XYZ file of C-alpha atoms in Angstrom:
98
model
C -56.910 33.090 -19.857
C -58.006 29.612 -21.157
C -56.228 26.524 -19.863
C -54.003 24.643 -22.265
C -55.628 21.479 -23.563
C -53.614 18.246 -23.909
C -54.537 15.199 -25.944
C -52.659 11.891 -25.761
C -52.887 9.758 -28.938
C -54.172 6.228 -28.238
C -54.331 5.142 -31.879
C -54.149 6.605 -35.404
C -56.963 5.304 -37.561
C -56.316 7.370 -40.690
C -53.464 9.614 -41.676
C -53.435 11.542 -44.969
C -52.424 14.833 -46.504
C -55.920 16.144 -45.725
C -55.743 15.343 -42.027
C -56.012 12.538 -39.570
C -58.496 10.550 -37.518
C -57.280 9.483 -34.063
C -58.550 8.060 -30.810
C -57.267 10.284 -28.085
C -57.600 10.787 -24.305
C -57.952 14.305 -22.960
C -55.320 14.637 -20.240
C -55.557 18.352 -19.576
C -57.924 21.331 -20.026
C -60.965 21.143 -22.193
C -60.525 20.151 -25.838
C -62.843 22.086 -28.158
C -63.659 22.010 -31.880
C -61.670 24.717 -33.586
C -58.595 24.552 -31.290
C -55.134 24.449 -32.824
C -52.726 21.788 -31.547
C -49.034 20.990 -31.960
C -46.915 18.084 -30.736
C -45.677 18.650 -27.172
C -42.307 20.296 -27.199
C -42.962 22.049 -30.524
C -45.191 24.779 -29.259
C -43.108 27.528 -30.873
C -40.560 25.587 -32.970
C -42.481 24.479 -36.058
C -45.606 26.510 -36.716
C -46.176 24.507 -39.958
C -46.932 21.436 -37.932
C -50.267 22.695 -36.627
C -53.418 20.602 -36.474
C -56.930 21.978 -36.166
C -59.460 19.962 -34.160
C -62.299 19.770 -36.722
C -64.609 17.182 -35.133
C -65.068 15.259 -31.889
C -67.067 12.003 -31.731
C -67.935 10.337 -28.384
C -69.991 7.138 -28.433
C -70.961 7.742 -32.087
C -72.269 11.221 -31.216
C -70.712 14.481 -32.379
C -69.866 16.867 -29.471
C -68.255 20.319 -29.334
C -65.888 19.595 -26.434
C -64.612 16.977 -23.941
C -62.417 16.991 -20.876
C -60.208 14.653 -18.736
C -60.166 11.744 -18.346
C -62.423 11.044 -21.344
C -61.599 9.505 -24.695
C -62.884 10.530 -28.120
C -62.394 9.947 -31.791
C -61.157 13.201 -33.279
C -60.651 14.539 -36.819
C -57.592 16.780 -37.207
C -57.043 18.834 -40.304
C -53.660 20.015 -41.437
C -50.632 18.001 -42.354
C -50.117 14.286 -41.744
C -49.174 13.478 -38.136
C -45.511 13.184 -39.207
C -44.115 10.619 -36.895
C -46.592 11.002 -34.067
C -47.911 7.705 -32.763
C -49.425 5.998 -29.733
C -48.488 7.925 -26.570
C -47.662 11.153 -28.377
C -49.139 14.276 -26.769
C -50.745 17.202 -28.626
C -50.904 20.564 -26.839
C -53.269 23.428 -27.784
C -51.803 26.815 -28.672
C -53.015 29.942 -26.958
C -54.981 32.269 -29.197
C -52.496 35.069 -28.773
C -49.570 32.906 -30.006
C -51.359 32.152 -33.332
């Protein structure tokens, strides 16, 4: 069973209806392109607030994954971040709960 990934938002660079670009720190697990995230505490409450990790950039290079304690600029598709800001934590959903 894969370990849950956790990303802490450091800054929000762009937030739109198409998705968001954020600088984040991986604080748990391994964050991978294609994973689905929700705000911590909303893992099962609001399935409409899901964000797909579309792209990870580290040092101006696209990568497929990163792990703690590293930072990255990430592109999230889905809805706007809806009130999430610096310090907010995103948690990956397990594949079986999708």
